[in-house]
Coordinates of C-alpha atoms in Angstrom, one line a residue:
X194 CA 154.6 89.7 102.7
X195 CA 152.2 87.7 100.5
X196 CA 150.0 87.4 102.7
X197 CA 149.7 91.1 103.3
X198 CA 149.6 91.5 99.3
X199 CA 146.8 89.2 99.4
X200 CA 144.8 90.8 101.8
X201 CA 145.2 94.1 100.3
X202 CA 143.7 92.8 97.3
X203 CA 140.7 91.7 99.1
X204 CA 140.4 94.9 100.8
X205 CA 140.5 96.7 97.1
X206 CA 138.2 94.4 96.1
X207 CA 135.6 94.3 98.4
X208 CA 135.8 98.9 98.6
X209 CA 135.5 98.5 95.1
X210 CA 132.0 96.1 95.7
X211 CA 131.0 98.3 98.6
X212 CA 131.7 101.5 96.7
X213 CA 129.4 100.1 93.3
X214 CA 126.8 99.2 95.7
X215 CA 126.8 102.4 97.1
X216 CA 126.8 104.3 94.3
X217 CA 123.8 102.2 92.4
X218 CA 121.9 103.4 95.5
X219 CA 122.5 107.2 95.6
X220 CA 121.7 107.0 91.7
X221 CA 118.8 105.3 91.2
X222 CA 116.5 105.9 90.1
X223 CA 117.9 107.9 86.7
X224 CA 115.1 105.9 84.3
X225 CA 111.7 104.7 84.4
X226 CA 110.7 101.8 86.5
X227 CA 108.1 98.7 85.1
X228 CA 105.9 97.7 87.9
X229 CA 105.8 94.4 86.5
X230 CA 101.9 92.8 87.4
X231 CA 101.3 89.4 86.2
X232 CA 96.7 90.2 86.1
X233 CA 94.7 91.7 83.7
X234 CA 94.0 95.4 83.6
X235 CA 90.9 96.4 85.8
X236 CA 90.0 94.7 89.3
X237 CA 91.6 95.5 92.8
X238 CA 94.8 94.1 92.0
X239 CA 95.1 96.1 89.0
X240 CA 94.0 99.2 90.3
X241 CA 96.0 99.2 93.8
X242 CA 99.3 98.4 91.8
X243 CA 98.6 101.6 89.3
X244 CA 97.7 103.9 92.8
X245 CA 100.8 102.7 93.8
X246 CA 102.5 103.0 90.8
X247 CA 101.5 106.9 90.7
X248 CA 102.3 107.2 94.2
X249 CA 105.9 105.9 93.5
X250 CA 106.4 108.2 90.1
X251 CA 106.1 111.4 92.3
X252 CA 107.6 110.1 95.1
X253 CA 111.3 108.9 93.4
X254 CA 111.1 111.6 90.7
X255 CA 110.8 108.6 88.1
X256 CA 108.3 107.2 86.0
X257 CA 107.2 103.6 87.5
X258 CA 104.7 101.8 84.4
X259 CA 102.9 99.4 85.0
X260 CA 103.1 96.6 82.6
X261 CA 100.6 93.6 82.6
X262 CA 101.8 90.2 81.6
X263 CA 98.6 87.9 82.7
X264 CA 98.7 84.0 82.4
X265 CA 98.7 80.5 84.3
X266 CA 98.0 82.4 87.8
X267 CA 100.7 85.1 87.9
X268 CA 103.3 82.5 87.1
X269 CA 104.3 83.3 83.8
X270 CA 104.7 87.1 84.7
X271 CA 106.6 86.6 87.4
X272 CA 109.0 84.0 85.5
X273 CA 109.5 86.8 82.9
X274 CA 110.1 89.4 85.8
X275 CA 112.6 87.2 88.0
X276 CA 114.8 86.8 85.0
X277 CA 115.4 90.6 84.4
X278 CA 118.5 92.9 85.2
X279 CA 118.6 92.5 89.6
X280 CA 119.3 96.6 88.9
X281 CA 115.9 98.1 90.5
X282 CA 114.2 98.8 87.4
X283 CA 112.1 95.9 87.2
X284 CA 109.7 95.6 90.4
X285 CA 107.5 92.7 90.6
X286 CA 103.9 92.5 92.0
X287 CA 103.0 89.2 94.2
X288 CA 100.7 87.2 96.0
X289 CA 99.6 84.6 98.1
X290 CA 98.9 82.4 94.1
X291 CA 102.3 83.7 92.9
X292 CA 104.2 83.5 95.9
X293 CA 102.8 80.8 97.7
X294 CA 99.9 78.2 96.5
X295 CA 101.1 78.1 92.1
X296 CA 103.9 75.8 93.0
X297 CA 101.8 73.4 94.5
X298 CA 99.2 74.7 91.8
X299 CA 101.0 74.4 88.5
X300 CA 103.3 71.5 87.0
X301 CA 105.7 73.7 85.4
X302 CA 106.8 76.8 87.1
X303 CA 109.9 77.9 86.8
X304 CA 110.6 80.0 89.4
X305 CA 111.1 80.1 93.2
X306 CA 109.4 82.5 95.4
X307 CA 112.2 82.2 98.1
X308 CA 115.4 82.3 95.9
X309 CA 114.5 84.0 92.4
X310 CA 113.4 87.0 94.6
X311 CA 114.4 90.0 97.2
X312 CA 111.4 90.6 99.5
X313 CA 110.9 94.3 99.5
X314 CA 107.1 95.4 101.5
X315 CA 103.8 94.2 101.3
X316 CA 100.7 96.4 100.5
X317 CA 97.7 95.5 102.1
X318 CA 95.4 92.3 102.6
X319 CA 91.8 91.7 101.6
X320 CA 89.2 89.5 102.5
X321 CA 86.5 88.0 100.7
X322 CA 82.8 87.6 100.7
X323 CA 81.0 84.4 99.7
X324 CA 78.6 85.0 97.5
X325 CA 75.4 83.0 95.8
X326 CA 72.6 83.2 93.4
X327 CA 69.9 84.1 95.3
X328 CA 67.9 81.3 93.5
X329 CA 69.6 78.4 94.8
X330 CA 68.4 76.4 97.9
X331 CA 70.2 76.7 100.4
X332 CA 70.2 80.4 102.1
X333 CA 72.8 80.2 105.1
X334 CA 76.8 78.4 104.5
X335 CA 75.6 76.0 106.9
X336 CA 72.8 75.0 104.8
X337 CA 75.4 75.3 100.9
X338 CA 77.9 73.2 103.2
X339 CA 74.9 70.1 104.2
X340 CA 73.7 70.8 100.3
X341 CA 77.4 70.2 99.2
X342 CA 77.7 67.1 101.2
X343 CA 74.5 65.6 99.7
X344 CA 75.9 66.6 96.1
X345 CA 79.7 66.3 95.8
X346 CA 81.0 68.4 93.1
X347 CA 77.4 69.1 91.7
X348 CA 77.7 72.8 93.3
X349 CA 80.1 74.6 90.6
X350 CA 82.1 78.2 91.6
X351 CA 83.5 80.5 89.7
X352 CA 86.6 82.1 89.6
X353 CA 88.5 84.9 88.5
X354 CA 91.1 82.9 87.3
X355 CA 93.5 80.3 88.4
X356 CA 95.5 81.0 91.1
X357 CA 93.7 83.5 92.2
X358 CA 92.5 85.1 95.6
X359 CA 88.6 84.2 94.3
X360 CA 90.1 80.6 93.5
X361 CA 92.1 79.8 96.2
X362 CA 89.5 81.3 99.2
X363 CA 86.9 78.9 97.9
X364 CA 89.6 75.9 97.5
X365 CA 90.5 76.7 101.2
X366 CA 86.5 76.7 102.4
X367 CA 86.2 73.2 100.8
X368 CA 88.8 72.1 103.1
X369 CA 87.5 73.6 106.0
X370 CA 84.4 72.4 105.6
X371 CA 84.8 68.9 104.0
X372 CA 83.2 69.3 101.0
X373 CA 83.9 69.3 97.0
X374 CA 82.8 71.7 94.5
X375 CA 83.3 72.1 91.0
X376 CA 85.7 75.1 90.1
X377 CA 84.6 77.3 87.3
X378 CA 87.6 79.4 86.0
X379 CA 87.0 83.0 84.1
X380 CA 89.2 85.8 82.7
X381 CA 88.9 88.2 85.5
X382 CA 85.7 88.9 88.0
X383 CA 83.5 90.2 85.6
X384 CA 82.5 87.4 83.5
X385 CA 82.3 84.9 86.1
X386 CA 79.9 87.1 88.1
X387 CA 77.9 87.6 84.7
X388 CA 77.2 84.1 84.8
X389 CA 76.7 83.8 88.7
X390 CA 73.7 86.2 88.3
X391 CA 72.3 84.3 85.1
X392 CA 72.7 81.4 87.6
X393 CA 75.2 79.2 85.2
X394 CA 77.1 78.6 88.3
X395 CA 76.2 78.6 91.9
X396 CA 78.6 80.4 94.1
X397 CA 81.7 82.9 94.5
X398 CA 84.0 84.2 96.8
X399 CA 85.2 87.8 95.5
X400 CA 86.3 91.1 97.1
X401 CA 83.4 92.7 99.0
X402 CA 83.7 96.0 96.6
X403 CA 83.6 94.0 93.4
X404 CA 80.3 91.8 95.0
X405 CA 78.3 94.4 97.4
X406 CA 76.7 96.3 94.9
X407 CA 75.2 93.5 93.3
X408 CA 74.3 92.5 97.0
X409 CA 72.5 95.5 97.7
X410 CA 71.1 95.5 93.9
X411 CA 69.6 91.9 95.0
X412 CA 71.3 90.3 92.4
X413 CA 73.0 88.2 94.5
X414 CA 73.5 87.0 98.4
X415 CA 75.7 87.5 100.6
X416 CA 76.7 84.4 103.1
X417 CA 80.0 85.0 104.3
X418 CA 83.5 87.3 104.8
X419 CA 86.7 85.7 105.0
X420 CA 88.2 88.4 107.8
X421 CA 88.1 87.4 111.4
X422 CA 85.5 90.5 112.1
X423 CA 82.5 91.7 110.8
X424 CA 83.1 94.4 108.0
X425 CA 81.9 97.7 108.5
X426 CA 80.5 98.0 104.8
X427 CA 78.5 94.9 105.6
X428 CA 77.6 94.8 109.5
X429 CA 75.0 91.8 108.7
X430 CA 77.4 89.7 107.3
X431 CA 78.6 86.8 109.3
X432 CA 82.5 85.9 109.1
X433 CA 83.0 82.3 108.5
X434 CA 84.4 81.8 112.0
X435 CA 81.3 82.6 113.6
X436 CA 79.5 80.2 111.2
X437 CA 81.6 76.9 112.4
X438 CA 84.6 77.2 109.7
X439 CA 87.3 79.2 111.2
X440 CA 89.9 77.5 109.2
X441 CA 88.3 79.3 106.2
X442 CA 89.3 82.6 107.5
X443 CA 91.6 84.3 105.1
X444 CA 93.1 87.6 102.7
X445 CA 94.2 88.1 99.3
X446 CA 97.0 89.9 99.8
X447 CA 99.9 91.6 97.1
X448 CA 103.4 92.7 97.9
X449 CA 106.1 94.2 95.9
X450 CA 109.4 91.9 95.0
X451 CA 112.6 92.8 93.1
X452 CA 115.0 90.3 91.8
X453 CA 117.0 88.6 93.5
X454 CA 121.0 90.3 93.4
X455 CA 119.3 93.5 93.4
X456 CA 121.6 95.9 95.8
X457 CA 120.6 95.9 99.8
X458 CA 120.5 100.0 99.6
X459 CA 118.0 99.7 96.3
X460 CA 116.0 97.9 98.3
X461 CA 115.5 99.6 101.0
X462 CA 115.3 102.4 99.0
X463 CA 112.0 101.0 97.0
X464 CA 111.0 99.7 100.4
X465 CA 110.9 103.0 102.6
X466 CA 109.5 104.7 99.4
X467 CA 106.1 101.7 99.1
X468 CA 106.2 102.2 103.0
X469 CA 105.3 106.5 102.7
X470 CA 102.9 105.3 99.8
X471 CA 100.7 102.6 101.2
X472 CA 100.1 104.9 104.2
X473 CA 99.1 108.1 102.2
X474 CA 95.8 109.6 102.4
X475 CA 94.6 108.4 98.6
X476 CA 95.7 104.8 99.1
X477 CA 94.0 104.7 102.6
X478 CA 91.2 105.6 100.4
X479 CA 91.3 103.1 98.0
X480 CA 91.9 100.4 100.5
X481 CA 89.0 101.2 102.5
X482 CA 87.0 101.6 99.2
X483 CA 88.2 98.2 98.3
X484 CA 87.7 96.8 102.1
X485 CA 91.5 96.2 102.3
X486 CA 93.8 96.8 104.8
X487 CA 97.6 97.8 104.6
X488 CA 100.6 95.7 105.7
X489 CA 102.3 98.5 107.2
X490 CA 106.0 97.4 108.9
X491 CA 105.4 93.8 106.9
X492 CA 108.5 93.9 104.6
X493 CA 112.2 92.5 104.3
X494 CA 113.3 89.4 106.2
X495 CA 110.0 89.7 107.7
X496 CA 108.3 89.6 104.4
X497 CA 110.2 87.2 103.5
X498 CA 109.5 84.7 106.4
X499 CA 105.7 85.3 105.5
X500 CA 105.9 84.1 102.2
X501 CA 107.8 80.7 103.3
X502 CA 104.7 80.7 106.0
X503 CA 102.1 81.2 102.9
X504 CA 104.0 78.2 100.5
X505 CA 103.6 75.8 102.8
X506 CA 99.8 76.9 104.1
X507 CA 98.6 77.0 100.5
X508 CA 101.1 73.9 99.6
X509 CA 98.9 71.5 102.3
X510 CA 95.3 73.3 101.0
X511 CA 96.2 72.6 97.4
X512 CA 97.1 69.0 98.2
X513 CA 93.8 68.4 100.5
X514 CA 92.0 70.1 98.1
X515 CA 93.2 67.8 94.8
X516 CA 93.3 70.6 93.0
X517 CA 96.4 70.8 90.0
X518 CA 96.5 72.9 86.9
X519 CA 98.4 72.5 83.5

């Protein structure tokens, strides 16, 4: 008799669960969403997340506001985001810094990409062109890498920041290619290529729409993509495969996170929502604009697994690489 009490009680219980669940996902969303993006305003990252953003609003019948908390790689809005209300109306932008290399990066961050977060879908992937002051000596990557090797650490880059996709492409290509450089950290793309073309610093990897109309301008030269083909904005551009450094290949990519706790059907709510968006006619615009490429099918567990696949790839290339940050 008890135990058919007791089992009753779980039943109730557990309806009661099921039942909440349930009704959080028929409901939501019945307020504005923050698109929580830990970057600056302006740039890709910036741009693709508002698109998205916009995308979402009309989509859910909801307001979904972007909100910009920059710093320390990502890391510190993503800490804020993790710790908010696991209710769907806090949605998290990441990437391969914030998600996978700023724990190996950073001494103090206090989140965890695997359990602080639900993996909900990816967006797309870009890859990046290497990029020099068309003053400098060497003209080919074969000739910066023998220059580089003849002068350890005299060769400085800039970034866009660290953490970044621009910082952790070139940390990646030093590995590859068994050289040091000197890393060069800026607030965003724009200053850093400022002082590329003044010819303060030597060399960049960015996004091939932020760099190729200074390439075409002259201003700079290109060397290099990251992708494993030839892009079709840049046909004359070797990748770094074909120039002897295959491990260099790589994307920048961003996906979109949720706390962790957040209900299953929220999730795949959001997730068949970004899923209609990243596949509609004005993001494929942007993307190829941008020279991206979108994750389509890439989210959930299989999301998930990715990013456990990206921590320890960027783990072993910030360790190689020496690289640590405050």
């Amino acid at each position: 008799m008890r135990r058919t009490f007791r089992e009753l009680i779980v039943f109730v219980i557990a309806s009661l669960a099921f039942g909440v669940l349930h009704a959080a996902g028929d409901t939501w969303p019945s307020k504005p969403i923050t698109f929580v993006v830990p970057f600056p305003p302006g740039g890709i990252t910036d741009n693709t997340s508002r698109l998205l953003a916009k995308l979402l609003s009309a989509q859910l019948g909801q307001s979904v506001v972007v909100d910009n908390r920059p710093g320390a790689g990502g890391s510190i809005g993503v800490e804020s985001a993790s710790r908010q209300p696991p209710d769907g109306y806090t949605i998290i932008y990441g990437t391969q810094g914030t998600h996978g290399a700023n724990l190996a990066l950073y001494k103090n961050v206090r989140y965890d990409p695997v359990t602080d977060f639900v993996p909900v879908h990816a967006m797309s992937e870009t890859p990046l062109m290497l990029v020099i002051n068309p003053s400098r000596p060497f003209k080919t990557v074969p000739e910066l890498i023998a220059y580089a090797k003849a002068n350890p650490g005299k060769l400085n880059y800039g970034s866009a920041g660290p953490g970044t996709g621009t910082h952790l492409t070139a940390e990646l290509f030093q590995t590859a290619a068994g050289i040091k450089m000197t890393h060069v950290p800026y607030r965003g793309s724009a200053p850093a290529l400022s002082d590329l073309m003044a010819g303060s610093i030597d060399l960049m990897f960015d996004y091939p729409a932020v760099v190729l109309p200074q390439v075409q301008a002259n201003k700079l030269k290109a060397l290099a993509v990251t992708s494993k083909k030839r892009l079709s904005s840049s046909p004359d551009v070797p990748t770094v495969g074909e120039l002897g450094v295959p491990e260099a290949e790589s994307t920048a990519w961003g996906a979109v996170f949720v706390p962790t706790k957040t209900p299953p059907d929220i999730v795949k709510r959001l997730g068949d929502e970004i899923a209609k968006a990243i596949v509609h006619p004005e993001m494929l615009q942007a993307t190829e604009k941008f020279g991206s490429v979108p994750l389509a099918g890439l989210r959930d567990a299989k999301l998930g697994a990715f990013v456990k696949s990206e921590m320890t790839r960027w783990r072993a290339v910030v360790q190689q690489s020496g690289a640590k940050l405050d």
